[in-house]
């Protein structure tokens, strides 16, 4: 896991509203919701860039690995700012790195990653990342 990344290090950021049901009995967002926030932030970016067709696309990303570090609690009614970046792009895979921040904070409440392997939607066999998607991923790649 990379070191904590300040919010300014993410080239793409989007807000996610927390919901009452996201809280657990301990009064903070349950850990499983963080993965939902990761997925929401990444897919929102891809849809906004016009490179993910969730209903009829020929290529889809399947999650094959995930991880998360928790640094500070989030709780409803916080607004979460998700920073999304790309740590690595391969032929058919990409590693997304995501920071979750309480709106107004520069330090992450949580930071994680997941790896998508892109596959043909019909055969479910790995396929090269389409060129338009690759360009969208390069636009938020760390270190470029």
PDB file of C-alpha atoms in Angstrom:
ATOM      1  CA  UNK A   1       0.000   0.000   0.000  1.00  0.00           C
ATOM      2  CA  UNK A   2       1.422   3.417  -0.901  1.00  0.00           C
ATOM      3  CA  UNK A   3       1.956   6.098   1.730  1.00  0.00           C
ATOM      4  CA  UNK A   4      -0.991   8.312   2.654  1.00  0.00           C
ATOM      5  CA  UNK A   5      -1.736  10.611  -0.249  1.00  0.00           C
ATOM      6  CA  UNK A   6      -3.089  14.114   0.312  1.00  0.00           C
ATOM      7  CA  UNK A   7      -6.289  14.981  -1.561  1.00  0.00           C
ATOM      8  CA  UNK A   8      -4.346  17.316  -3.866  1.00  0.00           C
ATOM      9  CA  UNK A   9      -2.502  14.283  -5.247  1.00  0.00           C
ATOM     10  CA  UNK A  10      -5.617  12.946  -6.966  1.00  0.00           C
ATOM     11  CA  UNK A  11      -6.348  14.247 -10.441  1.00  0.00           C
ATOM     12  CA  UNK A  12      -9.998  13.166 -10.268  1.00  0.00           C
ATOM     13  CA  UNK A  13     -12.263  13.814  -7.294  1.00  0.00           C
ATOM     14  CA  UNK A  14     -15.978  13.310  -6.797  1.00  0.00           C
ATOM     15  CA  UNK A  15     -18.390  13.626  -3.914  1.00  0.00           C
ATOM     16  CA  UNK A  16     -20.400  10.739  -2.510  1.00  0.00           C
ATOM     17  CA  UNK A  17     -23.242  11.301  -0.058  1.00  0.00           C
ATOM     18  CA  UNK A  18     -23.337   8.939   2.874  1.00  0.00           C
ATOM     19  CA  UNK A  19     -26.640   7.406   3.890  1.00  0.00           C
ATOM     20  CA  UNK A  20     -28.128   6.600   7.283  1.00  0.00           C
ATOM     21  CA  UNK A  21     -27.926   2.887   6.471  1.00  0.00           C
ATOM     22  CA  UNK A  22     -24.139   3.149   5.875  1.00  0.00           C
ATOM     23  CA  UNK A  23     -23.562   3.562   9.628  1.00  0.00           C
ATOM     24  CA  UNK A  24     -23.113   0.486  11.773  1.00  0.00           C
ATOM     25  CA  UNK A  25     -23.987  -0.054  15.435  1.00  0.00           C
ATOM     26  CA  UNK A  26     -20.707   1.608  16.436  1.00  0.00           C
ATOM     27  CA  UNK A  27     -21.835   4.923  14.941  1.00  0.00           C
ATOM     28  CA  UNK A  28     -19.534   5.071  11.929  1.00  0.00           C
ATOM     29  CA  UNK A  29     -19.556   3.926   8.316  1.00  0.00           C
ATOM     30  CA  UNK A  30     -19.207   0.155   8.186  1.00  0.00           C
ATOM     31  CA  UNK A  31     -16.022  -1.085   6.551  1.00  0.00           C
ATOM     32  CA  UNK A  32     -17.805  -2.841   3.676  1.00  0.00           C
ATOM     33  CA  UNK A  33     -19.242   0.489   2.508  1.00  0.00           C
ATOM     34  CA  UNK A  34     -15.751   1.801   1.762  1.00  0.00           C
ATOM     35  CA  UNK A  35     -15.434  -0.753  -1.039  1.00  0.00           C
ATOM     36  CA  UNK A  36     -18.768   0.421  -2.411  1.00  0.00           C
ATOM     37  CA  UNK A  37     -17.434   3.992  -2.374  1.00  0.00           C
ATOM     38  CA  UNK A  38     -14.326   2.813  -4.279  1.00  0.00           C
ATOM     39  CA  UNK A  39     -16.442   1.096  -6.913  1.00  0.00           C
ATOM     40  CA  UNK A  40     -18.808   4.061  -7.214  1.00  0.00           C
ATOM     41  CA  UNK A  41     -15.969   6.569  -7.648  1.00  0.00           C
ATOM     42  CA  UNK A  42     -14.097   4.558 -10.291  1.00  0.00           C
ATOM     43  CA  UNK A  43     -17.161   3.636 -12.329  1.00  0.00           C
ATOM     44  CA  UNK A  44     -18.503   7.190 -12.138  1.00  0.00           C
ATOM     45  CA  UNK A  45     -15.219   8.438 -13.597  1.00  0.00           C
ATOM     46  CA  UNK A  46     -15.285   5.869 -16.422  1.00  0.00           C
ATOM     47  CA  UNK A  47     -18.931   6.618 -17.253  1.00  0.00           C
ATOM     48  CA  UNK A  48     -18.319  10.389 -17.196  1.00  0.00           C
ATOM     49  CA  UNK A  49     -15.395   9.894 -19.586  1.00  0.00           C
ATOM     50  CA  UNK A  50     -17.671   7.951 -21.945  1.00  0.00           C
ATOM     51  CA  UNK A  51     -15.542   4.795 -21.830  1.00  0.00           C
ATOM     52  CA  UNK A  52     -17.823   2.480 -19.840  1.00  0.00           C
ATOM     53  CA  UNK A  53     -21.157   1.304 -21.171  1.00  0.00           C
ATOM     54  CA  UNK A  54     -22.650  -0.599 -18.243  1.00  0.00           C
ATOM     55  CA  UNK A  55     -25.495  -2.079 -20.281  1.00  0.00           C
ATOM     56  CA  UNK A  56     -24.062  -2.900 -23.696  1.00  0.00           C
ATOM     57  CA  UNK A  57     -20.282  -2.559 -23.661  1.00  0.00           C
ATOM     58  CA  UNK A  58     -18.068  -5.165 -25.302  1.00  0.00           C
ATOM     59  CA  UNK A  59     -15.471  -4.874 -22.523  1.00  0.00           C
ATOM     60  CA  UNK A  60     -16.051  -4.982 -18.768  1.00  0.00           C
ATOM     61  CA  UNK A  61     -13.732  -4.807 -15.780  1.00  0.00           C
ATOM     62  CA  UNK A  62     -13.785  -7.608 -13.213  1.00  0.00           C
ATOM     63  CA  UNK A  63     -12.300  -6.933  -9.783  1.00  0.00           C
ATOM     64  CA  UNK A  64      -9.573  -9.468  -8.986  1.00  0.00           C
ATOM     65  CA  UNK A  65      -7.856  -7.856  -5.984  1.00  0.00           C
ATOM     66  CA  UNK A  66      -8.732  -5.226  -3.371  1.00  0.00           C
ATOM     67  CA  UNK A  67      -7.304  -3.682  -0.239  1.00  0.00           C
ATOM     68  CA  UNK A  68      -8.010  -0.853   2.184  1.00  0.00           C
ATOM     69  CA  UNK A  69      -6.345   0.932   5.078  1.00  0.00           C
ATOM     70  CA  UNK A  70      -8.519   2.853   7.524  1.00  0.00           C
ATOM     71  CA  UNK A  71      -7.146   5.955   9.228  1.00  0.00           C
ATOM     72  CA  UNK A  72     -10.132   7.861  10.631  1.00  0.00           C
ATOM     73  CA  UNK A  73     -13.848   7.141  10.915  1.00  0.00           C
ATOM     74  CA  UNK A  74     -16.487   8.518   8.587  1.00  0.00           C
ATOM     75  CA  UNK A  75     -20.131   8.686   9.636  1.00  0.00           C
ATOM     76  CA  UNK A  76     -23.503   9.729   8.289  1.00  0.00           C
ATOM     77  CA  UNK A  77     -24.164  12.585   7.458  1.00  0.00           C
ATOM     78  CA  UNK A  78     -20.579  13.151   6.231  1.00  0.00           C
ATOM     79  CA  UNK A  79     -20.002  13.883   2.574  1.00  0.00           C
ATOM     80  CA  UNK A  80     -17.137  11.794   1.259  1.00  0.00           C
ATOM     81  CA  UNK A  81     -14.779  13.094  -1.394  1.00  0.00           C
ATOM     82  CA  UNK A  82     -13.276  10.212  -3.344  1.00  0.00           C
ATOM     83  CA  UNK A  83      -9.958  10.820  -5.035  1.00  0.00           C
ATOM     84  CA  UNK A  84      -9.273   8.402  -7.888  1.00  0.00           C
ATOM     85  CA  UNK A  85      -5.962   7.702  -9.550  1.00  0.00           C
ATOM     86  CA  UNK A  86      -4.287   4.956 -11.516  1.00  0.00           C
ATOM     87  CA  UNK A  87      -1.148   3.337 -10.173  1.00  0.00           C
ATOM     88  CA  UNK A  88      -0.480   0.858 -12.985  1.00  0.00           C
ATOM     89  CA  UNK A  89      -1.856   0.058 -16.422  1.00  0.00           C
ATOM     90  CA  UNK A  90      -1.086  -3.263 -18.061  1.00  0.00           C
ATOM     91  CA  UNK A  91      -2.313  -4.850 -21.270  1.00  0.00           C
ATOM     92  CA  UNK A  92      -5.617  -6.022 -19.791  1.00  0.00           C
ATOM     93  CA  UNK A  93      -5.472  -4.799 -16.201  1.00  0.00           C
ATOM     94  CA  UNK A  94      -5.413  -1.569 -14.240  1.00  0.00           C
ATOM     95  CA  UNK A  95      -4.742  -0.814 -10.584  1.00  0.00           C
ATOM     96  CA  UNK A  96      -6.952   1.990  -9.273  1.00  0.00           C
ATOM     97  CA  UNK A  97      -5.910   3.807  -6.125  1.00  0.00           C
ATOM     98  CA  UNK A  98      -8.606   5.601  -4.200  1.00  0.00           C
ATOM     99  CA  UNK A  99      -8.541   7.943  -1.232  1.00  0.00           C
ATOM    100  CA  UNK A 100     -11.658   8.685   0.781  1.00  0.00           C
ATOM    101  CA  UNK A 101     -11.763  12.040   2.528  1.00  0.00           C
ATOM    102  CA  UNK A 102     -14.284  13.741   4.761  1.00  0.00           C
ATOM    103  CA  UNK A 103     -15.284  16.827   2.762  1.00  0.00           C
ATOM    104  CA  UNK A 104     -12.963  19.648   3.772  1.00  0.00           C
ATOM    105  CA  UNK A 105     -10.148  17.347   4.983  1.00  0.00           C
ATOM    106  CA  UNK A 106      -6.880  17.009   3.097  1.00  0.00           C
ATOM    107  CA  UNK A 107      -5.789  13.769   4.785  1.00  0.00           C
ATOM    108  CA  UNK A 108      -7.545  10.510   3.938  1.00  0.00           C
ATOM    109  CA  UNK A 109      -9.954   8.736   6.250  1.00  0.00           C
ATOM    110  CA  UNK A 110      -9.211   5.622   4.209  1.00  0.00           C
ATOM    111  CA  UNK A 111      -7.064   4.693   1.259  1.00  0.00           C
ATOM    112  CA  UNK A 112      -7.326   1.626  -0.875  1.00  0.00           C
ATOM    113  CA  UNK A 113      -6.981   0.023  -4.245  1.00  0.00           C
ATOM    114  CA  UNK A 114      -8.551  -2.452  -6.547  1.00  0.00           C
ATOM    115  CA  UNK A 115      -7.409  -4.171  -9.705  1.00  0.00           C
ATOM    116  CA  UNK A 116      -9.684  -4.597 -12.702  1.00  0.00           C
ATOM    117  CA  UNK A 117      -8.927  -7.171 -15.352  1.00  0.00           C
ATOM    118  CA  UNK A 118     -10.719  -6.201 -18.518  1.00  0.00           C
ATOM    119  CA  UNK A 119     -12.525  -9.012 -20.265  1.00  0.00           C
ATOM    120  CA  UNK A 120     -14.741  -9.537 -23.275  1.00  0.00           C
ATOM    121  CA  UNK A 121     -18.273  -9.221 -21.911  1.00  0.00           C
ATOM    122  CA  UNK A 122     -19.482 -12.330 -23.796  1.00  0.00           C
ATOM    123  CA  UNK A 123     -16.588 -14.773 -23.342  1.00  0.00           C
ATOM    124  CA  UNK A 124     -15.267 -13.357 -20.039  1.00  0.00           C
ATOM    125  CA  UNK A 125     -11.728 -13.861 -21.357  1.00  0.00           C
ATOM    126  CA  UNK A 126      -9.086 -11.161 -20.817  1.00  0.00           C
ATOM    127  CA  UNK A 127      -8.867  -8.589 -23.555  1.00  0.00           C
ATOM    128  CA  UNK A 128      -6.733  -5.530 -24.173  1.00  0.00           C
ATOM    129  CA  UNK A 129      -7.940  -2.330 -22.572  1.00  0.00           C
ATOM    130  CA  UNK A 130      -9.668  -0.344 -25.351  1.00  0.00           C
ATOM    131  CA  UNK A 131      -7.666   2.655 -26.556  1.00  0.00           C
ATOM    132  CA  UNK A 132     -10.248   5.264 -25.504  1.00  0.00           C
ATOM    133  CA  UNK A 133     -10.339   3.767 -22.008  1.00  0.00           C
ATOM    134  CA  UNK A 134      -6.547   3.640 -21.865  1.00  0.00           C
ATOM    135  CA  UNK A 135      -6.448   7.382 -22.621  1.00  0.00           C
ATOM    136  CA  UNK A 136      -8.929   8.092 -19.821  1.00  0.00           C
ATOM    137  CA  UNK A 137      -6.848   5.979 -17.412  1.00  0.00           C
ATOM    138  CA  UNK A 138      -3.597   7.677 -18.448  1.00  0.00           C
ATOM    139  CA  UNK A 139      -5.213  11.046 -17.697  1.00  0.00           C
ATOM    140  CA  UNK A 140      -5.384  10.178 -13.979  1.00  0.00           C
ATOM    141  CA  UNK A 141      -2.253   8.042 -13.725  1.00  0.00           C
ATOM    142  CA  UNK A 142       0.069   8.942 -10.870  1.00  0.00           C
ATOM    143  CA  UNK A 143       3.495  10.151 -11.899  1.00  0.00           C
ATOM    144  CA  UNK A 144       2.561  11.357 -15.378  1.00  0.00           C
TER     145      UNK A 144
END
